Coordinates of C-alpha atoms (C1' of nucleotides) in Angstrom, one line a residue:
Chain A
X399 CA -0.9 6.2 -24.0
X400 CA -4.1 6.3 -22.0
X401 CA -4.0 10.0 -22.0
X402 CA -3.5 10.2 -25.7
X403 CA -6.5 8.0 -26.3
X404 CA -8.6 10.0 -23.8
X405 CA -7.8 13.1 -25.9
X406 CA -8.8 11.4 -29.1
X407 CA -12.1 10.4 -27.5
X408 CA -12.7 13.9 -26.2
X409 CA -12.0 15.5 -29.6
X410 CA -14.3 12.9 -31.2
X411 CA -17.1 13.8 -28.8
X412 CA -16.7 17.5 -29.4
X413 CA -16.9 16.8 -33.1
X414 CA -20.0 14.6 -32.8
X415 CA -21.7 17.2 -30.6
X416 CA -20.8 20.1 -32.9
X417 CA -21.9 18.3 -36.1
X418 CA -25.0 16.9 -34.5
X419 CA -24.0 13.2 -34.8
X420 CA -24.8 12.9 -31.2
X421 CA -27.2 14.7 -29.0
X422 CA -25.3 17.3 -26.9
X423 CA -25.2 16.3 -23.3
X424 CA -22.9 16.6 -20.2
X425 CA -20.2 13.9 -20.5
X426 CA -20.6 11.4 -17.7
X427 CA -17.5 10.0 -16.3
X428 CA -16.1 7.3 -18.5
X429 CA -13.2 4.9 -18.0
X430 CA -10.4 3.8 -20.3
X431 CA -9.2 0.5 -19.0
X432 CA -6.8 -2.2 -19.9
X433 CA -8.8 -5.4 -20.6
X434 CA -7.5 -8.6 -19.2
X435 CA -8.8 -10.5 -22.2
X436 CA -6.3 -10.0 -25.1
X437 CA -9.2 -10.4 -27.6
X438 CA -10.4 -7.1 -26.3
X439 CA -7.6 -5.0 -27.7
X440 CA -5.1 -2.8 -25.9
X441 CA -7.5 -0.5 -24.4
X442 CA -11.3 -0.5 -23.8
X443 CA -13.7 2.3 -22.9
X444 CA -17.3 2.3 -21.6
X445 CA -17.9 5.7 -23.2
X446 CA -20.7 4.6 -25.4
X447 CA -22.5 2.9 -22.5
X448 CA -22.0 6.0 -20.4
X449 CA -23.6 8.2 -23.1
X450 CA -26.4 5.9 -24.2
X451 CA -28.8 7.0 -21.5
X452 CA -29.1 10.4 -23.1
X453 CA -29.0 9.3 -26.8
X454 CA -31.5 7.9 -29.1
X455 CA -29.9 4.6 -29.9
X456 CA -28.4 1.7 -28.0
X457 CA -24.9 1.7 -26.7
X458 CA -24.0 -0.2 -29.8
X459 CA -25.3 2.6 -32.1
X460 CA -23.5 5.2 -30.1
X461 CA -20.3 3.2 -30.2
X462 CA -20.6 3.0 -34.0
X463 CA -21.1 6.7 -34.4
X464 CA -18.0 7.4 -32.2
X465 CA -15.9 4.9 -34.2
X466 CA -17.0 6.3 -37.5
X467 CA -16.0 9.9 -36.6
X468 CA -12.9 9.1 -34.6
X469 CA -10.6 12.1 -34.6
X470 CA -7.3 10.4 -35.1
X471 CA -4.9 12.3 -37.4
X472 CA -1.8 10.5 -36.4
X473 CA -3.2 7.0 -37.0
X474 CA -2.8 6.2 -33.3
X475 CA -5.5 3.7 -33.4
X476 CA -5.1 0.7 -35.6
X477 CA -8.4 -0.9 -35.0
X478 CA -11.6 0.0 -33.1
X479 CA -14.3 -2.6 -32.5
X480 CA -17.5 -2.9 -30.5
X481 CA -17.8 -5.7 -28.0
X482 CA -19.8 -7.0 -25.1
X483 CA -22.5 -4.6 -23.9
X484 CA -21.1 -1.7 -25.9
X485 CA -17.5 -1.5 -25.0
X486 CA -15.2 0.0 -27.7
X487 CA -12.0 -2.0 -27.9
X488 CA -9.0 -0.2 -29.4
X489 CA -5.9 -1.8 -30.8
X490 CA -3.0 0.7 -31.0
X491 CA -0.7 0.6 -34.0
X492 CA 2.7 -1.0 -33.3
X493 CA 4.6 2.1 -34.2
X494 CA 3.1 3.9 -31.2
X495 CA 4.4 1.2 -28.9
X496 CA 7.8 1.4 -30.4
X497 CA 7.9 5.1 -29.7
X498 CA 6.9 4.5 -26.2
X499 CA 9.6 2.0 -25.6
X500 CA 12.1 4.3 -27.1
X501 CA 10.9 7.0 -24.7
X502 CA 11.3 4.8 -21.7
X503 CA 14.9 4.0 -22.6
X504 CA 15.5 7.7 -23.2
X505 CA 14.1 8.8 -19.9
X506 CA 15.6 6.0 -17.9
X507 CA 15.5 6.8 -14.1
X508 CA 13.0 9.6 -14.8
X509 CA 10.4 7.5 -16.6
X510 CA 7.3 7.8 -14.4
X511 CA 8.3 11.0 -12.8
X512 CA 5.6 13.7 -13.1
X513 CA 4.7 17.1 -12.0
X514 CA 1.3 16.0 -10.7
X515 CA 1.9 17.6 -7.3
X516 CA 2.8 21.0 -8.7
X517 CA 5.4 21.4 -6.0
X518 CA 2.6 21.4 -3.4
X519 CA 4.0 21.4 0.1
X520 CA 3.2 18.2 1.9
X521 CA 4.2 16.6 5.2
X522 CA 4.1 13.0 6.2
X523 CA 4.4 12.3 9.9
X524 CA 5.1 8.7 10.6
X525 CA 6.5 6.2 13.1
X526 CA 6.6 8.8 16.0
X527 CA 7.3 6.0 18.4
X528 CA 7.6 6.8 22.1
X529 CA 11.3 6.9 23.1
X530 CA 10.7 4.3 25.8
X531 CA 11.7 1.1 23.9
X532 CA 12.8 -0.4 20.7
X533 CA 10.8 -0.2 17.5
X534 CA 8.4 -3.1 17.0
X535 CA 7.0 -4.6 13.8
X536 CA 4.0 -2.2 13.7
X537 CA 6.4 0.7 13.7
X538 CA 8.3 -1.0 10.9
X539 CA 5.2 -1.3 8.8
X540 CA 4.4 2.4 9.4
X541 CA 8.0 3.3 8.5
X542 CA 7.9 1.4 5.3
X543 CA 4.6 2.8 4.3
X544 CA 5.4 6.4 5.2
X545 CA 8.8 6.4 3.6
X546 CA 7.6 4.8 0.4
X547 CA 4.7 7.3 0.1
X548 CA 7.2 10.1 0.5
X549 CA 9.3 8.6 -2.3
X550 CA 6.3 8.3 -4.6
X551 CA 4.9 11.7 -3.8
X552 CA 8.3 13.2 -4.3
X553 CA 8.6 11.4 -7.7
X554 CA 5.2 12.8 -8.5
X555 CA 6.2 16.4 -8.1
X556 CA 5.2 17.1 -4.5
X557 CA 7.4 18.9 -2.1
X558 CA 7.4 16.4 0.7
X559 CA 8.8 16.5 4.3
X560 CA 9.2 13.5 6.5
X561 CA 8.6 14.2 10.2
X562 CA 9.0 12.1 13.4
X563 CA 7.2 13.5 16.4
X564 CA 8.9 12.6 19.7
X565 CA 6.9 12.4 22.9
X566 CA 9.9 13.3 25.0
X567 CA 8.2 14.5 28.1
X568 CA 5.5 13.4 30.4
X569 CA 4.5 10.3 32.2
X570 CA 5.9 7.6 30.1
X571 CA 9.4 9.1 30.0
X572 CA 9.2 9.4 33.8
X573 CA 8.2 5.7 34.0
X574 CA 11.2 4.9 31.8
X575 CA 13.5 6.6 34.3
X576 CA 11.8 4.8 37.2
X577 CA 12.2 1.5 35.5
X578 CA 15.9 2.0 34.8
X579 CA 16.4 3.2 38.4
X580 CA 14.7 0.2 39.8
X581 CA 16.7 -2.2 37.7
X582 CA 19.9 -0.4 38.8
X583 CA 19.0 -0.7 42.4
X584 CA 18.1 -4.4 41.9
X585 CA 21.7 -5.1 40.9
X586 CA 22.7 -4.7 44.5
X587 CA 19.3 -5.4 46.2
X588 CA 17.2 -7.9 44.3
X589 CA 14.2 -7.2 46.5
X590 CA 14.0 -3.5 45.4
X591 CA 10.5 -3.0 44.0
X592 CA 9.8 -2.6 40.3
X593 CA 7.1 -0.1 39.3
X594 CA 3.9 -1.9 38.4
X595 CA 3.5 0.0 35.1
X596 CA 7.3 -0.1 34.5
X597 CA 8.8 -1.2 31.2
X598 CA 9.6 -4.8 31.1
X599 CA 12.3 -6.0 28.7
X600 CA 16.0 -6.7 28.9
X601 CA 16.9 -3.4 27.3
X602 CA 16.1 -1.6 30.6
X603 CA 18.8 -3.6 32.4
X604 CA 21.2 -2.9 29.6
X605 CA 20.5 0.8 29.8
X606 CA 21.0 0.7 33.6
X607 CA 24.4 -1.0 33.2
X608 CA 25.5 1.3 30.5
X609 CA 24.5 4.5 32.2
X610 CA 25.9 3.4 35.6
X611 CA 29.2 3.1 33.9
X612 CA 29.1 6.6 32.5
X613 CA 27.5 8.5 35.4
X614 CA 28.0 8.2 39.1
X615 CA 24.5 7.4 40.4
X616 CA 25.5 6.4 43.9
X617 CA 25.4 9.9 45.6
X618 CA 22.2 11.1 44.0
X619 CA 18.9 11.1 45.8
X620 CA 16.2 9.0 44.0
X621 CA 14.4 11.9 42.4
X622 CA 17.5 13.3 41.0
X623 CA 18.6 9.9 39.8
X624 CA 15.3 9.2 38.1
X625 CA 15.3 12.5 36.3
X626 CA 18.8 11.9 35.1
X627 CA 17.9 8.3 34.0
X628 CA 14.8 9.5 32.2
X629 CA 16.8 12.0 30.2
X630 CA 19.8 9.8 29.4
X631 CA 17.7 6.7 28.8
X632 CA 15.4 8.5 26.4
X633 CA 18.3 9.9 24.5
X634 CA 19.9 6.6 24.1
X635 CA 16.8 4.9 23.0
X636 CA 16.1 7.7 20.5
X637 CA 19.6 7.3 19.0
X638 CA 18.9 3.6 18.6
X639 CA 15.6 4.3 17.0
X640 CA 17.3 6.6 14.6
X641 CA 19.9 4.0 13.7
X642 CA 17.4 1.2 13.3
X643 CA 15.4 3.4 10.9
X644 CA 18.5 4.4 9.0
X645 CA 19.3 0.7 8.6
X646 CA 15.8 0.3 7.3
X647 CA 16.5 3.1 4.7
X648 CA 14.2 5.6 6.4
X649 CA 15.5 9.1 7.1
X650 CA 13.5 12.0 8.5
X651 CA 13.8 15.7 7.6
X652 CA 12.8 16.7 11.1
X653 CA 12.6 15.2 14.5
X654 CA 10.0 17.3 16.3
X655 CA 10.1 17.3 20.1
X656 CA 7.0 17.6 22.1
X657 CA 9.0 19.5 24.7
X658 CA 9.7 22.2 22.2
X659 CA 6.0 23.0 22.0
X660 CA 6.2 24.0 25.7
X661 CA 9.5 25.8 25.7
X662 CA 8.6 27.8 22.6
X663 CA 5.2 29.0 23.9
X664 CA 3.3 27.2 21.2
X665 CA 1.2 25.4 23.8
X666 CA 0.1 28.6 25.3
X667 CA -0.5 30.1 21.9
X668 CA -2.7 27.2 20.8
X669 CA -4.7 27.5 24.0
X670 CA -5.2 31.3 23.4
X671 CA -6.5 30.6 19.9
X672 CA -9.1 28.2 21.3
X673 CA -10.0 30.5 24.1
X674 CA -10.5 33.4 21.6
X675 CA -13.0 31.2 19.8
X676 CA -14.9 30.7 23.0
X677 CA -14.4 27.0 23.0
X678 CA -12.4 26.7 26.2
X679 CA -14.1 26.0 29.6
X680 CA -13.4 24.8 33.0
X681 CA -15.2 22.1 34.8
X682 CA -14.3 19.9 37.8
X683 CA -11.0 21.7 38.1
X684 CA -10.0 20.6 34.6
X685 CA -9.7 22.6 31.3
X686 CA -11.9 21.4 28.4
X687 CA -12.2 22.1 24.7
X688 CA -15.7 22.0 23.2
X689 CA -14.8 19.6 20.4
X690 CA -18.4 18.3 20.5
X691 CA -19.4 21.4 18.5
X692 CA -17.2 20.1 15.6
X693 CA -18.3 16.5 15.2
X694 CA -16.7 14.9 18.2
X695 CA -19.1 12.9 20.4
X696 CA -17.9 14.6 23.6
X697 CA -15.8 17.4 24.8
X698 CA -12.1 16.7 25.7
X699 CA -9.8 17.6 28.5
X700 CA -6.6 19.4 27.7
X701 CA -5.5 20.1 31.2
X702 CA -6.2 17.7 34.0
X703 CA -7.1 18.9 37.5
X704 CA -3.6 18.0 38.7
X705 CA -2.3 20.7 36.3
X706 CA -0.8 18.3 33.8
X707 CA -1.6 18.8 30.1
X708 CA -2.9 15.8 28.2
X709 CA -1.5 14.3 25.0
X710 CA -4.4 15.9 23.3
X711 CA -3.2 19.3 24.3
X712 CA 0.1 19.0 22.6
X713 CA -1.4 17.3 19.6
X714 CA -3.6 20.3 19.0
X715 CA -0.6 22.6 19.4
X716 CA 1.5 20.4 17.1
X717 CA -1.1 20.3 14.4
X718 CA -1.7 24.0 14.6
X719 CA 2.0 24.4 14.1
X720 CA 2.0 22.1 11.0
X721 CA -0.8 24.3 9.6
X722 CA 1.2 27.5 10.3
X723 CA 4.3 26.1 8.6
X724 CA 2.3 26.3 5.4
X725 CA 1.8 22.7 4.4
X726 CA -1.0 22.3 1.8
X727 CA -1.6 18.7 2.9
X728 CA -0.6 16.6 5.9
X729 CA -0.6 12.9 6.2
X730 CA -0.4 11.1 9.6
X731 CA 0.3 7.4 9.8
X732 CA -1.0 6.0 13.1
X733 CA -1.5 2.6 14.6
X734 CA -5.0 1.3 14.2
X735 CA -5.6 1.5 17.9
X736 CA -5.5 5.3 17.6
X737 CA -8.4 5.7 15.3
X738 CA -10.6 7.0 18.1
X739 CA -8.3 10.0 18.1
X740 CA -9.0 11.1 14.5
X741 CA -12.3 12.9 15.1
X742 CA -10.9 14.6 18.1
X743 CA -7.9 16.1 16.4
X744 CA -10.0 17.0 13.3
X745 CA -12.5 18.7 15.5
X746 CA -9.8 20.8 17.1
X747 CA -8.6 21.7 13.6
X748 CA -12.1 22.5 12.4
X749 CA -12.4 24.9 15.3
X750 CA -9.6 26.9 13.8
X751 CA -11.2 26.8 10.4
X752 CA -8.8 24.3 9.0
X753 CA -10.6 22.1 6.4
X754 CA -11.3 18.5 7.1
X755 CA -9.3 17.1 4.2
X756 CA -6.2 19.0 5.0
X757 CA -5.2 16.2 7.4
X758 CA -5.4 12.6 6.3
X759 CA -4.8 9.9 8.8
X760 CA -3.8 6.4 7.5
X761 CA -4.3 3.7 10.0
X762 CA -1.9 0.8 10.1
X763 CA -3.2 -2.6 11.1
X764 CA -1.3 -5.1 13.2
X765 CA 1.5 -7.3 12.0
X766 CA 1.3 -10.9 13.0
X767 CA 4.4 -13.0 12.9
X768 CA 4.4 -16.7 11.8
X769 CA 7.2 -19.1 12.3
X770 CA 7.1 -22.9 12.0
X771 CA 3.4 -22.7 11.0
X772 CA 2.4 -21.1 14.2
X773 CA 1.7 -17.5 15.2
X774 CA 4.5 -15.9 17.3
X775 CA 2.5 -14.4 20.1
X776 CA 3.7 -11.1 21.2
X777 CA 2.9 -9.2 24.4
X778 CA 4.3 -5.8 25.2
X779 CA 3.5 -6.1 28.8
X780 CA 5.6 -9.2 29.2
X781 CA 8.1 -7.8 26.8
X782 CA 7.9 -10.8 24.6
X783 CA 8.1 -9.4 21.2
X784 CA 10.3 -9.3 18.1
X785 CA 11.8 -5.9 17.3
X786 CA 12.1 -4.4 13.9
X787 CA 15.9 -4.7 14.2
X788 CA 15.8 -8.3 15.0
X789 CA 13.6 -9.0 12.0
X790 CA 15.7 -7.0 9.7
X791 CA 18.9 -8.6 10.9
X792 CA 17.2 -11.9 10.3
X793 CA 15.7 -11.6 6.9
X794 CA 17.1 -8.4 5.4
X795 CA 15.8 -5.0 4.6
X796 CA 14.6 -5.8 1.1
X797 CA 12.4 -8.6 2.2
X798 CA 10.9 -6.8 5.2
X799 CA 10.1 -3.7 3.2
X800 CA 8.7 -5.6 0.3
X801 CA 6.5 -7.8 2.4
X802 CA 5.3 -4.9 4.6
X803 CA 4.4 -3.0 1.4
X804 CA 2.7 -5.8 -0.4
X805 CA -0.5 -5.6 1.5
X806 CA -3.0 -2.8 1.9
X807 CA -2.4 -1.1 5.2
X808 CA -6.0 -1.3 6.2
X809 CA -5.8 -5.1 6.6
X810 CA -3.8 -7.0 9.2
X811 CA -0.5 -8.4 7.9
X812 CA 0.7 -12.0 8.4
X813 CA 4.4 -12.1 8.1
X814 CA 5.7 -15.6 7.5
X815 CA 9.3 -15.6 8.6
X816 CA 10.0 -19.0 7.1
X817 CA 8.9 -17.9 3.7
X818 CA 10.8 -14.7 3.7
X819 CA 14.0 -16.2 5.1
X820 CA 14.4 -18.6 2.3
X821 CA 16.7 -17.3 -0.4
X822 CA 15.0 -19.3 -3.0
X823 CA 12.2 -19.4 -5.4
X824 CA 9.5 -19.4 -2.7
X825 CA 10.4 -15.9 -1.7
X826 CA 8.2 -13.2 -3.2
X827 CA 10.9 -10.6 -3.1
X828 CA 13.6 -12.4 -5.1
X829 CA 11.2 -13.0 -7.9
X830 CA 11.2 -9.4 -8.9
X831 CA 14.8 -8.8 -8.2
X832 CA 15.7 -11.9 -10.2
X833 CA 14.0 -10.4 -13.3
X834 CA 16.3 -7.4 -12.9
X835 CA 19.4 -9.4 -12.4
X836 CA 18.5 -11.6 -15.3
X837 CA 18.3 -8.6 -17.7
X838 CA 21.7 -7.5 -16.4
X839 CA 23.0 -10.9 -17.1
X840 CA 21.6 -10.7 -20.6
X841 CA 23.6 -7.6 -21.3
X842 CA 26.8 -9.2 -20.0
X843 CA 26.1 -12.1 -22.3
X844 CA 25.4 -9.7 -25.3
X845 CA 28.6 -7.8 -24.5
X846 CA 30.6 -11.1 -24.8
X847 CA 28.9 -11.8 -28.1
X848 CA 29.9 -8.3 -29.2
X849 CA 26.3 -7.2 -29.6
X850 CA 25.6 -3.6 -28.5
X851 CA 22.6 -1.4 -28.5
X852 CA 22.1 0.8 -31.6
X853 CA 22.5 4.5 -31.4
X854 CA 19.0 5.1 -32.6
X855 CA 16.6 2.4 -31.4
X856 CA 13.8 3.3 -33.8
X857 CA 14.5 1.1 -36.9
X858 CA 15.6 -1.9 -34.8
X859 CA 12.4 -1.9 -32.7
X860 CA 10.3 -2.9 -35.7
X861 CA 11.7 -6.4 -35.2
X862 CA 9.4 -6.7 -32.2
X863 CA 6.4 -8.3 -33.8
X864 CA 5.2 -10.9 -31.3
X865 CA 2.0 -10.2 -29.4
X866 CA 3.9 -11.0 -26.2
X867 CA 6.4 -8.3 -27.0
X868 CA 3.7 -5.7 -27.6
X869 CA 2.0 -6.9 -24.4
X870 CA 5.2 -6.3 -22.5
X871 CA 5.5 -2.8 -23.8
X872 CA 1.9 -2.2 -22.8
X873 CA 2.7 -3.4 -19.3
X874 CA 5.7 -1.1 -19.1
X875 CA 3.5 1.8 -20.3
X876 CA 1.2 1.3 -17.3
X877 CA 3.9 2.4 -14.9
X878 CA 3.4 6.2 -15.0
X879 CA -0.3 6.2 -14.6
X880 CA 0.0 3.6 -11.8
X881 CA 2.4 5.9 -9.9
X882 CA 0.0 8.8 -10.4
X883 CA -2.9 6.8 -9.0
X884 CA -0.8 5.7 -6.0
X885 CA 0.1 9.3 -5.4
X886 CA -3.6 10.0 -5.2
X887 CA -5.0 7.0 -3.4
X888 CA -1.9 6.4 -1.2
X889 CA -2.0 2.7 -1.7
X890 CA 1.6 1.7 -2.6
X891 CA 0.9 -2.0 -2.3
X892 CA -0.4 -1.9 -5.8
X893 CA 3.2 -1.2 -7.0
X894 CA 4.4 -4.6 -5.5
X895 CA 1.7 -6.4 -7.4
X896 CA 2.4 -4.6 -10.6
X897 CA 6.2 -5.3 -10.4
X898 CA 5.4 -9.0 -9.7
X899 CA 3.2 -9.1 -12.8
X900 CA 5.8 -7.4 -14.9
X901 CA 8.5 -9.7 -13.7
X902 CA 6.2 -12.7 -14.4
X903 CA 5.5 -11.5 -18.0
X904 CA 9.2 -11.1 -18.6
X905 CA 10.3 -14.5 -17.1
X906 CA 7.7 -16.1 -19.2
X907 CA 8.8 -14.3 -22.4
X908 CA 12.4 -15.1 -21.6
X909 CA 11.7 -18.8 -21.3
X910 CA 9.8 -18.9 -24.5
X911 CA 12.2 -16.9 -26.7
X912 CA 15.9 -16.4 -27.0
X913 CA 17.0 -12.8 -26.5
X914 CA 20.6 -13.0 -27.8
X915 CA 20.8 -14.9 -31.1
X916 CA 22.7 -14.9 -34.4
X917 CA 20.3 -12.4 -35.8
X918 CA 21.9 -9.1 -34.7
X919 CA 19.0 -6.7 -35.2
X920 CA 16.5 -9.0 -33.5
X921 CA 18.9 -9.4 -30.6
X922 CA 19.2 -5.7 -30.3
X923 CA 15.4 -5.2 -30.4
X924 CA 14.9 -7.8 -27.7
X925 CA 17.6 -6.3 -25.6
X926 CA 16.0 -3.0 -25.9
X927 CA 12.7 -4.5 -24.7
X928 CA 14.5 -6.2 -21.8
X929 CA 16.1 -2.9 -21.0
X930 CA 12.7 -1.3 -20.8
X931 CA 11.6 -4.0 -18.3
X932 CA 14.8 -3.4 -16.3
X933 CA 14.3 0.3 -16.1
X934 CA 10.7 -0.1 -14.8
X935 CA 11.7 -2.7 -12.2
X936 CA 14.6 -0.5 -11.0
X937 CA 12.4 2.6 -10.8
X938 CA 9.7 0.7 -9.1
X939 CA 11.9 -1.1 -6.5
X940 CA 13.6 2.2 -5.9
X941 CA 10.3 3.8 -4.9
X942 CA 9.7 0.8 -2.5
X943 CA 13.1 1.3 -1.0
X944 CA 14.2 -2.1 -2.2
X945 CA 17.5 -2.8 -4.0
X946 CA 17.6 -3.8 -7.6
X947 CA 20.7 -6.0 -7.8
X948 CA 22.8 -6.5 -11.0
X949 CA 23.5 -10.1 -9.9
X950 CA 22.2 -12.3 -7.2
Chain B
rG247 C1' -24.7 -0.1 23.5
rC248 C1' -22.2 3.6 19.9
rG249 C1' -18.2 4.5 16.2
rC250 C1' -14.3 2.8 12.6
rC251 C1' -12.0 -1.3 9.8
rC252 C1' -12.5 -6.2 7.7
rG253 C1' -15.2 -10.9 5.5
rU254 C1' -13.1 -13.2 -2.1
rA255 C1' -9.8 -20.6 -3.8
rG256 C1' -7.3 -25.1 1.7
rC257 C1' -3.8 -20.7 3.5
rU258 C1' -2.1 -15.4 2.7
rC259 C1' -4.0 -11.6 -0.2
rA260 C1' -5.1 -8.6 -5.2
rG261 C1' -9.2 -6.9 -7.9
rU262 C1' -7.4 -0.8 -12.4
rU263 C1' -12.6 3.3 -7.8
rG264 C1' -19.5 0.3 -11.2
rG265 C1' -17.6 -3.2 -16.5
rA266 C1' -16.8 -8.3 -20.5
rU267 C1' -15.5 -15.5 -18.5
rA268 C1' -13.5 -12.9 -10.4
rG269 C1' -7.1 -13.2 -10.3
rA270 C1' -2.0 -14.0 -8.0
rG271 C1' 1.5 -16.2 -4.5
rC272 C1' 1.9 -20.4 -1.3
rG273 C1' 0.2 -25.5 -0.8
rC274 C1' -1.5 -30.1 -3.9
rC275 C1' -0.8 -33.0 -8.6
rG276 C1' 1.9 -33.6 -13.4
rG277 C1' 5.7 -31.8 -17.0
rG278 C1' 10.4 -28.7 -18.7
rC279 C1' 17.9 -27.3 -18.2
rU280 C1' 23.4 -30.0 -23.7
rU281 C1' 21.9 -23.2 -25.9
rC282 C1' 21.2 -16.1 -22.9
rG283 C1' 21.1 -17.5 -14.9
rA284 C1' 15.9 -23.6 -13.3
rA285 C1' 16.2 -17.9 -7.6
rC286 C1' 12.8 -19.6 -13.8
rC287 C1' 8.9 -21.6 -17.0
rC288 C1' 4.4 -24.7 -18.7
rG289 C1' -0.1 -27.4 -17.4
rU290 C1' -4.2 -29.6 -14.0
rA291 C1' -7.4 -29.0 -9.8
rG292 C1' -9.6 -25.5 -6.5
rG293 C1' -15.3 -20.1 -5.9
rU294 C1' -22.9 -19.4 -3.5
rC295 C1' -17.1 -13.0 -3.5
rG296 C1' -20.3 -14.0 4.8
rC297 C1' -26.1 -13.9 4.2
rA298 C1' -30.6 -11.4 2.4
rG299 C1' -32.8 -7.4 0.0
rG300 C1' -32.2 -2.7 -3.0
rU301 C1' -30.2 0.9 -6.8
rU302 C1' -29.2 0.0 -13.1
rC303 C1' -27.8 -1.6 -19.3
rA304 C1' -24.1 -3.7 -15.7
rA305 C1' -22.5 -5.0 -8.4
rA306 C1' -17.0 -8.6 -5.2
rU307 C1' -17.3 -3.1 -5.7
rC308 C1' -22.7 1.8 -4.0
rC309 C1' -27.3 1.7 -0.2
rU310 C1' -30.1 -0.8 3.9
rG311 C1' -30.6 -4.9 7.4
rC312 C1' -28.6 -9.1 9.6
rC313 C1' -24.3 -12.9 10.8
rG314 C1' -19.1 -13.4 12.1
rG315 C1' -14.1 -11.2 13.4
rG316 C1' -10.6 -7.0 14.8
rC317 C1' -10.0 -2.2 17.1
rG318 C1' -11.6 2.1 19.7
rC319 C1' -15.1 4.6 23.0
rG320 C1' -10.4 7.7 30.2
rC321 C1' -9.1 14.2 33.9
rC322 C1' -4.1 6.7 30.5
rA323 C1' 0.2 7.5 27.9

RNA sequence: GCGCCCGUAGCUCAGUUGGAUAGAGCGCCGGGCUUCGAACCCGUAGGUCGCAGGUUCAAAUCCUGCCGGGCGCGCCA
């Protein structure tokens, strides 16, 4: 709808320039928006105000010229008025809205799907949690965001891959092994020391018990045992991470192992590339990359003097590999505490001539948990924290995903367990789902009354004459452009707000007017409108990874 | 000290990328089921958009400077 109006305005401008009604000038950006005041029509544009600077008259004069010469062969616009400081308010003819609703019903699950992305290859790397412990809430937030972005990007015509990067080697995996080993020893000797930087948490004991049952650890010397425990412990944790994510409706196309970068020679290759550019140097026994030449505030070490490569080294190699695999765009979702890393990685990419906007990093802020009116303090060191699995088991996937996705990822999230646990009206999630279930219920009711949808909705839809009904269709019509906008600005929280608004409008309408009545065609028309609402809610929730139940 | 993010109703947050009288949920107060599901609806109250300048027809939104909060500035992972 918006696009159609934009075309009309553009044609009108062309005409006005050609015929000299308006002084020819570059068209400044103008906006077509949906006014919140119903007196301002269905759409409004600031076009006249944007042009006024280069024209003779005031915005009002310009607006009048535009309205007088509107190129509208199909009588799309019913009414065009000037308001405020020079806005042009458009009221669209009812027939156009009926057509739109008919189109929604026709397209069903595909309504809102677009080819915006033109099959462009994209990758979203997210979660990428270390395989040293269970997923916490921050990971969950990242998982929900990453997965939903992928769903939306896919729906918008991008060719999207989901990837999980596994830090499966190095210091932290070794510490995992040492932690398990120590716990195992403590079973028989409680005084056996626990590493100072070891992983707290009961899951370490559980792993020790489990592995001790499967493998004979007694004969091994400590080094061998620790290596074995590192390997087995890591694999078990990884399997659990994968399961927890699957339960959270998140699946990855590829689990990329850091160790593969070493075994495949990609680490060496990346180093050679940097060396060829003359950006590698040795100092103090360590190997450095001159990232300061590319916007970083200092140079960075990729190999320590003890010979170990740093995380940064494999990150460079990994991102070079992403580039080489031919992705047009790459999105990383990181915890906010990693933001210092962004310039570093981008500097390394810039050194290879990779453009700065190729990689986009989204930072996830913390999740705070509230219960009984107080914050649940979490501490990783003391292993006092609620895992994603625990939360999901407690309140359900739908609620967790919806709440995680309902806030912009740049601001910290307060998660009120009490609120979300309640399966009643206080719960923000059920509000939207209820609207969907309610429509389903209406159709069950209509079926009993032997009222069915007509073959061709066109004629019946003319029974929709109320302002509220047109307003609902207009709300429905926003869906495709909203999805496109989200695909561009990567802010899916707006979808949760939109769905809540749509549900609210529908609940309100439902309470004021009967859908199924003795008047058959009116009932059919209102059922068609309800169906339109249902389709949008279903498609929207689907993109959020939340169920749309037929009954609750 | 430097860099990034944030500051909007009592609380938690939106605000269509610069637009018209700044919105929603929760909480408070008061109403609404004999008819399609009350997991719902309707109404009332609640604001110096952190502060001060600047940019322009127009600023919660953009620029500058303060104030307040979070995070980051390792040859840690």
